[in-house]
mmCIF file of C-alpha atoms in Angstrom:
data_model
loop_
_atom_site.group_PDB
_atom_site.id
_atom_site.type_symbol
_atom_site.label_atom_id
_atom_site.label_comp_id
_atom_site.label_asym_id
_atom_site.label_seq_id
_atom_site.Cartn_x
_atom_site.Cartn_y
_atom_site.Cartn_z
ATOM 1 C CA MET F 29 -21.909 -202.148 -26.555
ATOM 2 C CA PRO F 30 -19.008 -200.864 -24.620
ATOM 3 C CA PRO F 31 -16.185 -199.112 -26.733
ATOM 4 C CA GLU F 32 -13.229 -201.315 -27.764
ATOM 5 C CA THR F 33 -10.178 -200.819 -25.700
ATOM 6 C CA PRO F 34 -6.815 -200.473 -27.664
ATOM 7 C CA THR F 35 -5.045 -203.882 -27.891
ATOM 8 C CA ALA F 36 -1.568 -204.054 -26.337
ATOM 9 C CA PRO F 37 0.203 -204.107 -29.842
ATOM 10 C CA ALA F 38 -1.660 -200.827 -30.670
ATOM 11 C CA ARG F 39 -0.455 -199.071 -27.443
ATOM 12 C CA LYS F 40 3.172 -200.316 -27.997
ATOM 13 C CA THR F 41 3.112 -198.818 -31.522
ATOM 14 C CA SER F 42 1.732 -195.436 -30.218
ATOM 15 C CA THR F 43 4.521 -195.191 -27.624
ATOM 16 C CA SER F 44 7.270 -196.371 -30.240
ATOM 17 C CA LEU F 45 6.029 -193.545 -32.687
ATOM 18 C CA ALA F 46 6.074 -190.881 -29.838
ATOM 19 C CA ALA F 47 9.581 -191.801 -28.809
ATOM 20 C CA LEU F 48 10.749 -191.449 -32.358
ATOM 21 C CA THR F 49 9.243 -188.109 -32.872
ATOM 22 C CA THR F 50 10.985 -186.957 -29.726
ATOM 23 C CA VAL F 51 14.278 -188.146 -31.107
ATOM 24 C CA VAL F 52 13.820 -186.426 -34.368
ATOM 25 C CA LEU F 53 12.816 -183.132 -32.981
ATOM 26 C CA LEU F 54 15.928 -183.162 -30.400
ATOM 27 C CA ALA F 55 18.205 -183.802 -33.307
ATOM 28 C CA HIS F 56 16.735 -181.007 -35.334
ATOM 29 C CA VAL F 57 17.019 -178.704 -32.211
ATOM 30 C CA GLY F 58 20.717 -179.648 -32.005
ATOM 31 C CA VAL F 59 21.202 -178.786 -35.699
ATOM 32 C CA LEU F 60 19.828 -175.142 -35.433
ATOM 33 C CA TYR F 61 20.716 -174.251 -31.897
ATOM 34 C CA GLY F 62 23.863 -175.876 -31.510
ATOM 35 C CA SER F 63 26.054 -174.136 -33.727
ATOM 36 C CA PRO F 64 25.407 -174.169 -37.666
ATOM 37 C CA VAL F 65 24.487 -171.751 -39.415
ATOM 38 C CA ALA F 66 27.725 -173.572 -40.060
ATOM 39 C CA LEU F 67 29.318 -173.342 -42.140
ATOM 40 C CA VAL F 68 26.632 -174.140 -38.934
ATOM 41 C CA ALA F 69 28.552 -172.759 -32.887
ATOM 42 C CA HIS F 70 29.142 -173.247 -29.392
ATOM 43 C CA GLY F 71 27.498 -174.391 -26.285
ATOM 44 C CA TYR F 72 23.854 -174.072 -27.192
ATOM 45 C CA ALA F 73 22.936 -177.662 -26.861
ATOM 46 C CA PRO F 74 19.275 -177.775 -25.492
ATOM 47 C CA GLU F 75 19.432 -179.290 -21.983
ATOM 48 C CA VAL F 76 17.544 -182.482 -21.779
ATOM 49 C CA ALA F 77 17.670 -183.893 -18.212
ATOM 50 C CA PHE F 78 16.412 -187.155 -16.871
ATOM 51 C CA ASN F 79 16.042 -187.736 -13.232
ATOM 52 C CA THR F 80 15.833 -191.076 -11.733
ATOM 53 C CA ARG F 81 14.381 -191.822 -8.292
ATOM 54 C CA MET F 82 14.317 -195.015 -6.286
ATOM 55 C CA ILE F 83 11.445 -195.578 -4.032
ATOM 56 C CA ALA F 84 12.728 -197.712 -1.282
ATOM 57 C CA SER F 85 10.486 -200.243 0.476
ATOM 58 C CA THR F 86 9.466 -199.299 3.844
ATOM 59 C CA PRO F 87 9.728 -201.954 6.480
ATOM 60 C CA THR F 88 6.543 -203.287 7.592
ATOM 61 C CA SER F 89 5.963 -203.596 11.312
ATOM 62 C CA HIS F 90 4.303 -206.694 12.449
ATOM 63 C CA PRO F 91 2.653 -207.512 15.748
ATOM 64 C CA GLN F 92 4.716 -209.540 18.059
ATOM 65 C CA PRO F 93 4.122 -213.183 17.522
ATOM 66 C CA VAL F 94 1.425 -214.588 19.783
ATOM 67 C CA GLU F 95 1.925 -217.886 21.631
ATOM 68 C CA PRO F 96 -0.410 -220.288 19.837
ATOM 69 C CA PRO F 97 -3.180 -221.558 21.984
ATOM 70 C CA PRO F 98 -3.712 -225.170 22.549
ATOM 71 C CA PRO F 99 -4.516 -227.232 19.416
ATOM 72 C CA SER F 100 -8.059 -227.637 20.546
ATOM 73 C CA ALA F 101 -8.774 -223.886 20.311
ATOM 74 C CA PRO F 102 -6.732 -222.371 17.300
ATOM 75 C CA VAL F 103 -6.802 -218.707 16.977
ATOM 76 C CA ALA F 104 -6.323 -216.989 13.416
ATOM 77 C CA ARG F 105 -3.949 -214.018 13.385
ATOM 78 C CA ALA F 106 -5.040 -210.963 11.298
ATOM 79 C CA MET F 107 -2.864 -208.287 9.650
ATOM 80 C CA PRO F 108 -3.287 -205.000 11.278
ATOM 81 C CA ARG F 109 -5.848 -202.910 9.614
ATOM 82 C CA GLY F 110 -4.927 -199.948 7.441
ATOM 83 C CA GLN F 111 -1.253 -201.184 6.899
ATOM 84 C CA ASP F 112 -0.145 -202.335 3.551
ATOM 85 C CA ILE F 113 2.993 -204.286 2.742
ATOM 86 C CA ALA F 114 5.384 -202.071 0.679
ATOM 87 C CA ARG F 115 6.981 -203.622 -2.284
ATOM 88 C CA PRO F 116 10.369 -202.468 -3.860
ATOM 89 C CA GLN F 117 9.935 -200.343 -6.956
ATOM 90 C CA ALA F 118 12.517 -200.620 -9.955
ATOM 91 C CA PRO F 119 14.489 -197.577 -10.607
ATOM 92 C CA ILE F 120 12.914 -195.342 -13.270
ATOM 93 C CA ASN F 121 15.344 -195.109 -16.395
ATOM 94 C CA PRO F 122 15.060 -192.904 -19.495
ATOM 95 C CA THR F 123 14.312 -194.958 -22.605
ATOM 96 C CA ALA F 124 17.312 -195.573 -24.967
ATOM 97 C CA ASN F 125 15.690 -193.681 -27.848
ATOM 98 C CA ALA F 126 15.338 -190.611 -25.769
ATOM 99 C CA SER F 127 18.926 -190.852 -24.551
ATOM 100 C CA ALA F 128 20.029 -191.136 -28.164
ATOM 101 C CA GLY F 129 18.209 -187.991 -28.958
ATOM 102 C CA GLN F 130 20.020 -186.141 -26.322
ATOM 103 C CA GLU F 131 23.268 -187.096 -27.587
ATOM 104 C CA ALA F 132 22.436 -186.277 -31.113
ATOM 105 C CA ALA F 133 21.402 -182.752 -30.098
ATOM 106 C CA ALA F 134 24.459 -182.126 -27.971
ATOM 107 C CA ALA F 135 26.666 -183.533 -30.825
ATOM 108 C CA LEU F 136 25.335 -180.884 -33.087
ATOM 109 C CA ALA F 137 26.081 -178.043 -30.643
ATOM 110 C CA ALA F 138 28.962 -175.897 -31.558
ATOM 111 C CA SER F 139 32.155 -175.759 -29.612
ATOM 112 C CA ASP F 140 32.567 -172.466 -28.218
ATOM 113 C CA ALA F 141 30.363 -169.670 -28.954
ATOM 114 C CA VAL F 142 28.165 -169.251 -31.653
ATOM 115 C CA GLY F 143 28.497 -171.117 -32.071
ATOM 116 C CA PRO F 144 29.704 -174.640 -33.356
ATOM 117 C CA LEU F 145 32.728 -173.559 -33.676
ATOM 118 C CA GLU F 146 35.116 -172.289 -31.496
ATOM 119 C CA PRO F 147 37.732 -174.691 -30.770
ATOM 120 C CA THR F 148 40.874 -173.119 -29.481
ATOM 121 C CA LEU F 149 44.119 -173.073 -31.520
ATOM 122 C CA ALA F 150 45.937 -174.954 -28.635
ATOM 123 C CA ALA F 151 43.437 -177.726 -28.148
ATOM 124 C CA PRO F 152 40.827 -178.257 -31.008
ATOM 125 C CA GLN F 153 37.430 -179.694 -29.821
ATOM 126 C CA PRO F 154 34.883 -181.559 -31.629
ATOM 127 C CA ASN F 155 32.179 -179.465 -33.329
ATOM 128 C CA ALA F 156 29.474 -179.669 -35.801
ATOM 129 C CA ASP F 157 28.938 -175.972 -36.014
ATOM 130 C CA GLY F 158 25.698 -176.298 -38.397
ATOM 131 C CA VAL F 159 26.776 -175.246 -41.623
ATOM 132 C CA VAL F 160 28.806 -172.278 -41.832
ATOM 133 C CA SER F 161 30.442 -171.898 -38.600
ATOM 134 C CA GLN F 162 31.399 -175.495 -38.500
ATOM 135 C CA PHE F 163 33.118 -175.233 -41.803
ATOM 136 C CA LEU F 164 34.996 -172.136 -40.354
ATOM 137 C CA ALA F 165 36.032 -173.844 -37.043
ATOM 138 C CA ALA F 166 39.290 -172.812 -35.719
ATOM 139 C CA SER F 167 42.420 -174.945 -36.198
ATOM 140 C CA ALA F 168 46.087 -174.500 -36.610
ATOM 141 C CA PRO F 169 47.552 -174.982 -40.198
ATOM 142 C CA PRO F 170 48.408 -178.649 -41.035
ATOM 143 C CA ALA F 171 52.102 -179.291 -40.555
ATOM 144 C CA ASN F 172 52.528 -180.820 -43.870
ATOM 145 C CA LEU F 173 51.210 -177.912 -45.903
ATOM 146 C CA LYS F 174 53.789 -175.435 -47.377
ATOM 147 C CA LEU F 175 52.740 -171.789 -48.042
ATOM 148 C CA ALA F 176 53.022 -171.060 -51.907
ATOM 149 C CA SER F 177 54.369 -167.674 -53.130
ATOM 150 C CA GLU F 178 50.808 -166.470 -53.813
ATOM 151 C CA THR F 179 49.975 -166.535 -50.115
ATOM 152 C CA LYS F 180 52.817 -164.102 -49.244
ATOM 153 C CA LEU F 181 51.044 -161.302 -50.947
ATOM 154 C CA LEU F 182 49.141 -160.486 -47.827
ATOM 155 C CA ALA F 183 51.754 -158.202 -46.397
ATOM 156 C CA ALA F 184 51.554 -155.602 -43.900
ATOM 157 C CA ALA F 185 49.085 -152.692 -44.563
ATOM 158 C CA ASP F 186 51.544 -150.042 -45.014
ATOM 159 C CA ASP F 187 53.368 -152.009 -47.677
ATOM 160 C CA ALA F 188 50.131 -152.172 -49.707
ATOM 161 C CA LYS F 189 49.706 -149.739 -52.419
ATOM 162 C CA PRO F 190 46.612 -149.624 -54.599
ATOM 163 C CA LEU F 191 47.200 -149.859 -58.406
ATOM 164 C CA THR F 192 43.690 -150.183 -60.088
ATOM 165 C CA GLY F 193 40.175 -150.363 -59.056
ATOM 166 C CA THR F 194 36.869 -150.802 -61.014
ATOM 167 C CA ASN F 195 33.619 -150.350 -59.223
ATOM 168 C CA ALA F 196 30.799 -152.297 -60.960
ATOM 169 C CA GLY F 197 28.373 -152.725 -57.997
ATOM 170 C CA ALA F 198 25.274 -154.981 -58.622
ATOM 171 C CA GLY F 199 25.802 -154.834 -62.436
ATOM 172 C CA GLY F 200 28.951 -156.954 -62.415
ATOM 173 C CA PRO F 201 32.304 -157.775 -60.543
ATOM 174 C CA THR F 202 34.333 -155.123 -58.633
ATOM 175 C CA THR F 203 38.136 -155.382 -58.946
ATOM 176 C CA ARG F 204 40.931 -154.286 -56.706
ATOM 177 C CA SER F 205 44.676 -154.793 -57.037
ATOM 178 C CA THR F 206 47.510 -154.347 -54.575
ATOM 179 C CA THR F 207 51.194 -154.297 -54.654
ATOM 180 C CA ALA F 208 53.398 -155.929 -51.798
ATOM 181 C CA GLY F 209 57.016 -156.826 -52.022
ATOM 182 C CA GLY F 210 57.051 -156.161 -55.757
ATOM 183 C CA ALA F 211 54.212 -158.510 -56.648
ATOM 184 C CA THR F 212 50.715 -157.723 -57.474
ATOM 185 C CA GLN F 213 47.653 -159.294 -56.184
ATOM 186 C CA ASN F 214 44.317 -158.831 -57.843
ATOM 187 C CA PHE F 215 40.722 -159.424 -56.381
ATOM 188 C CA ALA F 216 37.494 -159.740 -58.172
ATOM 189 C CA PHE F 217 34.294 -159.451 -55.912
ATOM 190 C CA PRO F 218 31.200 -160.947 -57.225
ATOM 191 C CA PRO F 219 28.114 -158.738 -58.027
ATOM 192 C CA SER F 220 25.282 -158.816 -55.610
ATOM 193 C CA THR F 221 23.765 -162.274 -55.526
ATOM 194 C CA HIS F 222 21.223 -164.401 -53.581
ATOM 195 C CA LEU F 223 21.810 -168.119 -53.387
ATOM 196 C CA LYS F 224 19.785 -170.797 -51.811
ATOM 197 C CA TYR F 225 20.828 -174.109 -50.340
ATOM 198 C CA SER F 226 19.655 -177.598 -49.469
ATOM 199 C CA ILE F 227 21.451 -178.992 -46.450
ATOM 200 C CA ASN F 228 21.450 -182.473 -45.195
ATOM 201 C CA GLY F 229 23.501 -184.277 -42.494
ATOM 202 C CA GLU F 230 23.713 -186.920 -39.976
ATOM 203 C CA VAL F 231 24.527 -186.948 -36.415
ATOM 204 C CA LYS F 232 24.960 -190.097 -34.243
ATOM 205 C CA GLY F 233 23.206 -192.003 -36.979
ATOM 206 C CA PHE F 234 19.992 -189.582 -37.131
ATOM 207 C CA PRO F 235 19.723 -187.768 -40.509
ATOM 208 C CA TYR F 236 18.477 -184.243 -40.634
ATOM 209 C CA PHE F 237 17.496 -181.650 -43.456
ATOM 210 C CA VAL F 238 17.325 -177.906 -43.261
ATOM 211 C CA LYS F 239 17.465 -174.981 -45.733
ATOM 212 C CA GLY F 240 20.129 -172.549 -46.244
ATOM 213 C CA ASP F 241 20.432 -168.999 -47.573
ATOM 214 C CA LEU F 242 23.303 -166.643 -48.614
ATOM 215 C CA GLN F 243 22.904 -163.005 -49.585
ATOM 216 C CA TRP F 244 25.770 -161.028 -51.000
ATOM 217 C CA LYS F 245 25.399 -157.335 -51.706
ATOM 218 C CA GLN F 246 28.022 -154.870 -52.581
ATOM 219 C CA ASP F 247 28.019 -151.369 -54.072
ATOM 220 C CA GLY F 248 31.403 -150.974 -55.438
ATOM 221 C CA LYS F 249 32.725 -149.661 -52.067
ATOM 222 C CA THR F 250 31.041 -151.578 -49.298
ATOM 223 C CA TYR F 251 29.720 -155.021 -48.942
ATOM 224 C CA ASP F 252 27.021 -156.760 -46.642
ATOM 225 C CA ALA F 253 26.818 -160.533 -46.421
ATOM 226 C CA ARG F 254 24.318 -162.709 -44.637
ATOM 227 C CA MET F 255 24.098 -166.528 -44.098
ATOM 228 C CA GLU F 256 21.089 -168.229 -42.521
ATOM 229 C CA VAL F 257 20.251 -171.793 -41.821
ATOM 230 C CA SER F 258 16.655 -172.246 -40.859
ATOM 231 C CA HIS F 259 13.985 -174.895 -40.100
ATOM 232 C CA PHE F 260 10.079 -174.131 -40.437
ATOM 233 C CA LEU F 261 9.571 -175.343 -36.968
ATOM 234 C CA LEU F 262 12.531 -174.570 -34.893
ATOM 235 C CA GLY F 263 13.788 -171.034 -36.172
ATOM 236 C CA SER F 264 17.028 -170.014 -37.613
ATOM 237 C CA ARG F 265 20.416 -169.271 -37.157
ATOM 238 C CA VAL F 266 22.169 -166.082 -38.702
ATOM 239 C CA GLN F 267 25.774 -164.998 -39.443
ATOM 240 C CA THR F 268 26.383 -161.513 -40.745
ATOM 241 C CA SER F 269 29.507 -159.540 -42.095
ATOM 242 C CA ARG F 270 29.651 -156.059 -43.313
ATOM 243 C CA GLY F 271 32.581 -153.977 -44.379
ATOM 244 C CA ASP F 272 34.679 -152.321 -47.150
ATOM 245 C CA LEU F 273 35.981 -153.459 -50.463
ATOM 246 C CA GLY F 274 39.532 -152.658 -50.125
ATOM 247 C CA VAL F 275 42.913 -153.075 -51.770
ATOM 248 C CA THR F 276 43.776 -156.255 -49.712
ATOM 249 C CA GLY F 277 40.325 -157.751 -50.288
ATOM 250 C CA LEU F 278 37.308 -157.687 -47.971
ATOM 251 C CA GLU F 279 37.955 -155.594 -44.984
ATOM 252 C CA PRO F 280 35.357 -156.473 -42.299
ATOM 253 C CA ILE F 281 33.919 -153.895 -39.807
ATOM 254 C CA ARG F 282 31.480 -156.233 -38.029
ATOM 255 C CA PHE F 283 30.852 -159.873 -37.698
ATOM 256 C CA GLY F 284 27.610 -161.247 -35.912
ATOM 257 C CA ASP F 285 26.493 -164.563 -35.163
ATOM 258 C CA LYS F 286 22.746 -165.054 -33.693
ATOM 259 C CA VAL F 287 20.917 -168.030 -32.515
ATOM 260 C CA ARG F 288 18.840 -166.874 -29.693
ATOM 261 C CA SER F 289 21.001 -163.648 -28.867
ATOM 262 C CA GLU F 290 23.861 -162.193 -30.998
ATOM 263 C CA VAL F 291 27.605 -162.259 -30.234
ATOM 264 C CA ALA F 292 29.850 -160.023 -32.390
ATOM 265 C CA ALA F 293 33.193 -159.198 -33.376
ATOM 266 C CA HIS F 294 34.358 -155.446 -34.145
ATOM 267 C CA PHE F 295 37.349 -154.568 -36.339
ATOM 268 C CA ASP F 296 38.690 -151.406 -35.197
ATOM 269 C CA ARG F 297 41.330 -150.471 -37.811
ATOM 270 C CA SER F 298 42.116 -147.021 -36.423
ATOM 271 C CA LYS F 299 43.454 -148.920 -33.365
ATOM 272 C CA GLY F 300 44.613 -152.104 -35.087
ATOM 273 C CA LYS F 301 42.690 -154.330 -32.896
ATOM 274 C CA VAL F 302 39.448 -156.793 -32.868
ATOM 275 C CA THR F 303 37.242 -156.627 -29.935
ATOM 276 C CA PHE F 304 34.541 -159.159 -28.986
ATOM 277 C CA SER F 305 31.023 -158.510 -27.294
ATOM 278 C CA ALA F 306 31.542 -161.715 -25.381
ATOM 279 C CA ASN F 307 34.322 -159.838 -23.424
ATOM 280 C CA THR F 308 36.853 -162.375 -24.433
ATOM 281 C CA PRO F 309 40.538 -161.081 -24.978
ATOM 282 C CA GLU F 310 40.905 -158.683 -27.824
ATOM 283 C CA ALA F 311 43.303 -159.771 -30.835
ATOM 284 C CA PRO F 312 45.557 -157.613 -33.059
ATOM 285 C CA LEU F 313 44.158 -156.760 -36.298
ATOM 286 C CA VAL F 314 46.465 -157.799 -39.160
ATOM 287 C CA THR F 315 46.206 -157.186 -42.880
ATOM 288 C CA GLY F 316 43.933 -159.582 -44.827
ATOM 289 C CA MET F 317 42.074 -160.765 -41.619
ATOM 290 C CA GLN F 318 38.815 -162.089 -42.292
ATOM 291 C CA ASP F 319 35.779 -163.407 -40.148
ATOM 292 C CA HIS F 320 33.898 -166.712 -40.547
ATOM 293 C CA LEU F 321 31.414 -165.567 -43.277
ATOM 294 C CA SER F 322 33.701 -163.131 -45.105
ATOM 295 C CA ALA F 323 36.502 -165.752 -45.565
ATOM 296 C CA LEU F 324 34.463 -167.737 -48.013
ATOM 297 C CA VAL F 325 33.954 -164.584 -50.304
ATOM 298 C CA GLN F 326 37.466 -163.565 -49.777
ATOM 299 C CA LEU F 327 38.862 -166.930 -51.076
ATOM 300 C CA GLY F 328 36.679 -166.530 -54.213
ATOM 301 C CA ALA F 329 37.877 -162.915 -54.843
ATOM 302 C CA MET F 330 41.424 -164.078 -54.849
ATOM 303 C CA LEU F 331 40.691 -167.060 -57.055
ATOM 304 C CA GLY F 332 38.534 -164.783 -59.423
ATOM 305 C CA GLY F 333 41.262 -161.968 -59.555
ATOM 306 C CA ALA F 334 43.802 -164.379 -60.883
ATOM 307 C CA PRO F 335 42.120 -167.307 -62.909
ATOM 308 C CA GLY F 336 44.833 -169.831 -63.155
ATOM 309 C CA GLY F 337 46.961 -168.118 -60.804
ATOM 310 C CA TYR F 338 46.110 -170.644 -57.980
ATOM 311 C CA PRO F 339 47.005 -174.112 -59.486
ATOM 312 C CA GLU F 340 46.006 -177.394 -57.782
ATOM 313 C CA GLY F 341 48.259 -178.049 -54.711
ATOM 314 C CA THR F 342 48.478 -174.117 -53.765
ATOM 315 C CA THR F 343 47.844 -173.345 -50.145
ATOM 316 C CA VAL F 344 46.009 -170.234 -48.957
ATOM 317 C CA PRO F 345 46.311 -169.230 -45.274
ATOM 318 C CA LEU F 346 43.738 -166.922 -43.696
ATOM 319 C CA GLU F 347 43.236 -165.461 -40.213
ATOM 320 C CA ALA F 348 39.518 -165.727 -39.593
ATOM 321 C CA VAL F 349 37.711 -163.966 -36.807
ATOM 322 C CA GLY F 350 34.911 -165.773 -34.891
ATOM 323 C CA PRO F 351 32.464 -164.368 -32.206
ATOM 324 C CA ARG F 352 35.052 -164.953 -29.636
ATOM 325 C CA SER F 353 38.432 -165.531 -31.012
ATOM 326 C CA VAL F 354 40.765 -165.478 -34.080
ATOM 327 C CA GLU F 355 41.647 -168.684 -35.719
ATOM 328 C CA SER F 356 44.332 -169.679 -38.378
ATOM 329 C CA TRP F 357 42.933 -171.593 -41.385
ATOM 330 C CA VAL F 358 44.940 -173.090 -44.372
ATOM 331 C CA PHE F 359 43.006 -174.172 -47.535
ATOM 332 C CA LYS F 360 44.573 -176.344 -50.316
ATOM 333 C CA VAL F 361 43.427 -175.730 -53.746
ATOM 334 C CA GLY F 362 42.074 -178.957 -55.461
ATOM 335 C CA PRO F 363 40.977 -179.775 -58.989
ATOM 336 C CA GLN F 364 38.023 -178.251 -60.710
ATOM 337 C CA GLU F 365 34.987 -180.576 -60.745
ATOM 338 C CA LYS F 366 31.728 -180.823 -62.353
ATOM 339 C CA LEU F 367 28.823 -181.162 -59.719
ATOM 340 C CA THR F 368 25.351 -182.237 -60.110
ATOM 341 C CA LEU F 369 23.529 -180.210 -57.488
ATOM 342 C CA PRO F 370 19.744 -179.618 -56.535
ATOM 343 C CA GLY F 371 20.077 -176.391 -58.644
ATOM 344 C CA GLY F 372 21.638 -178.048 -61.654
ATOM 345 C CA GLN F 373 25.053 -178.914 -63.072
ATOM 346 C CA VAL F 374 27.975 -176.549 -62.238
ATOM 347 C CA SER F 375 31.851 -176.562 -62.526
ATOM 348 C CA ALA F 376 33.596 -175.564 -59.430
ATOM 349 C CA ILE F 377 37.132 -175.462 -57.887
ATOM 350 C CA LYS F 378 37.466 -177.394 -54.802
ATOM 351 C CA LEU F 379 39.284 -176.178 -51.734
ATOM 352 C CA VAL F 380 40.047 -178.425 -48.668
ATOM 353 C CA ARG F 381 40.880 -177.529 -45.020
ATOM 354 C CA GLU F 382 42.190 -180.608 -43.275
ATOM 355 C CA ALA F 383 41.230 -181.880 -39.971
ATOM 356 C CA VAL F 384 43.874 -180.894 -37.221
ATOM 357 C CA GLY F 385 44.004 -183.055 -34.171
ATOM 358 C CA ASP F 386 41.974 -186.131 -33.142
ATOM 359 C CA TYR F 387 38.739 -184.136 -33.038
ATOM 360 C CA GLY F 388 39.273 -181.827 -35.878
ATOM 361 C CA THR F 389 36.690 -181.277 -38.611
ATOM 362 C CA ARG F 390 37.604 -181.681 -42.383
ATOM 363 C CA GLY F 391 36.169 -178.830 -44.426
ATOM 364 C CA GLU F 392 35.556 -178.849 -48.073
ATOM 365 C CA VAL F 393 34.378 -175.945 -50.196
ATOM 366 C CA TRP F 394 33.441 -175.659 -53.948
ATOM 367 C CA LEU F 395 33.675 -172.236 -55.513
ATOM 368 C CA ALA F 396 32.051 -171.757 -58.928
ATOM 369 C CA PRO F 397 33.498 -169.356 -61.515
ATOM 370 C CA SER F 398 30.066 -168.955 -63.080
ATOM 371 C CA MET F 399 28.724 -167.547 -60.064
ATOM 372 C CA GLY F 400 31.516 -165.044 -59.131
ATOM 373 C CA TYR F 401 33.403 -167.838 -57.163
ATOM 374 C CA LEU F 402 30.644 -168.005 -54.571
ATOM 375 C CA PRO F 403 30.437 -171.224 -52.639
ATOM 376 C CA VAL F 404 28.104 -173.693 -54.263
ATOM 377 C CA ARG F 405 28.926 -176.588 -52.007
ATOM 378 C CA ILE F 406 30.277 -176.831 -48.511
ATOM 379 C CA ARG F 407 30.799 -180.291 -46.753
ATOM 380 C CA LEU F 408 32.040 -181.013 -43.162
ATOM 381 C CA ILE F 409 33.074 -184.257 -41.964
ATOM 382 C CA GLU F 410 34.109 -185.261 -38.401
ATOM 383 C CA PRO F 411 36.163 -188.238 -37.379
ATOM 384 C CA ASN F 412 33.124 -190.005 -35.789
ATOM 385 C CA GLY F 413 31.298 -189.969 -39.125
ATOM 386 C CA ASN F 414 28.893 -187.012 -38.414
ATOM 387 C CA PHE F 415 28.568 -184.775 -41.559
ATOM 388 C CA VAL F 416 26.848 -181.898 -42.991
ATOM 389 C CA ASP F 417 26.532 -181.115 -46.664
ATOM 390 C CA GLN F 418 25.258 -177.774 -48.091
ATOM 391 C CA LYS F 419 24.550 -177.727 -51.605
ATOM 392 C CA TRP F 420 23.321 -174.958 -53.982
ATOM 393 C CA SER F 421 19.698 -175.289 -54.984
ATOM 394 C CA ASP F 422 18.667 -171.946 -56.633
ATOM 395 C CA THR F 423 19.537 -168.419 -57.466
ATOM 396 C CA VAL F 424 17.121 -165.558 -56.751
ATOM 397 C CA ALA F 425 17.170 -161.795 -57.427
ATOM 398 C CA PRO F 426 19.282 -159.957 -54.815
#
């Protein structure tokens, strides 16, 4: 008995499943290779090209009409042998699902370099910079926010004088104090910690799920931070920051962002400038300047150094260095909230960076006092409805 051939419905179902699988894979590629480790970057959207080709019909040559013979002796005309009639073929178009997958992958790509995230100050661009880069996307300070007196403590380096310092290293928090303009600002750096995150998001209506990992290490004098967003099939994106624990908080020396290859920013304090491996213009190095990763820990060190000193409504500005440029961020302190996360319930202080411009991304971060004011949740929301939500899921030995 001959084997059964697949029915038309079965073949249609197989084709649909294959198309859906392609769309999901494209969306996940966009998440990892577009920008975020983000709080995940710029210009790394996978190229998915569709070519269409029209096969034009070829005119068929016919023999010259032959004068029909008299009715009494009809002669039949035959088509010349070896010649077929060409029929026009419809243009070949990509399927709707494949097109949607391409858009999803492109939407998750970061704006300028790493990543997802390098809109310029003058003209912010849409970004979805994965989880860390995105949240730390560049933007000018919202015009409606006023700087509180606490934010003025980031004075010139020659004005800052160390008052006290305690080095606890991995066994506990490390503190620093500085005086500027007659005021004192304290910093409390968390002990070495390793946090894991569950990350979910949506791009162009397509949901995705990846894993996140933050490793923070300090020995009382220097620090080393590493944030990774990964997928078991597609690889990972990694941001790193290393530097000193100084009297003005974290003092980065090098910031790196790696997807396929790494781009980096170098803080040259002896010359007072920041240089970039991408050969973009260097920038002046100012006191309190952070990078995209250290900025989150610096915020926590400020709040931890002065519990109650940043009441709801306080605004905190930071100059943040990305892999290719410097950006100005302004965070507004919100209320303390009780969160239910994959890792359990935790109380955390919410800070918000408002979207700037028509394509700006709104960033929200929750810092938990019980975890040294490290971020336990980061959420990015774009005007078109795309979002990414990074939630603490576990704490492991550093």
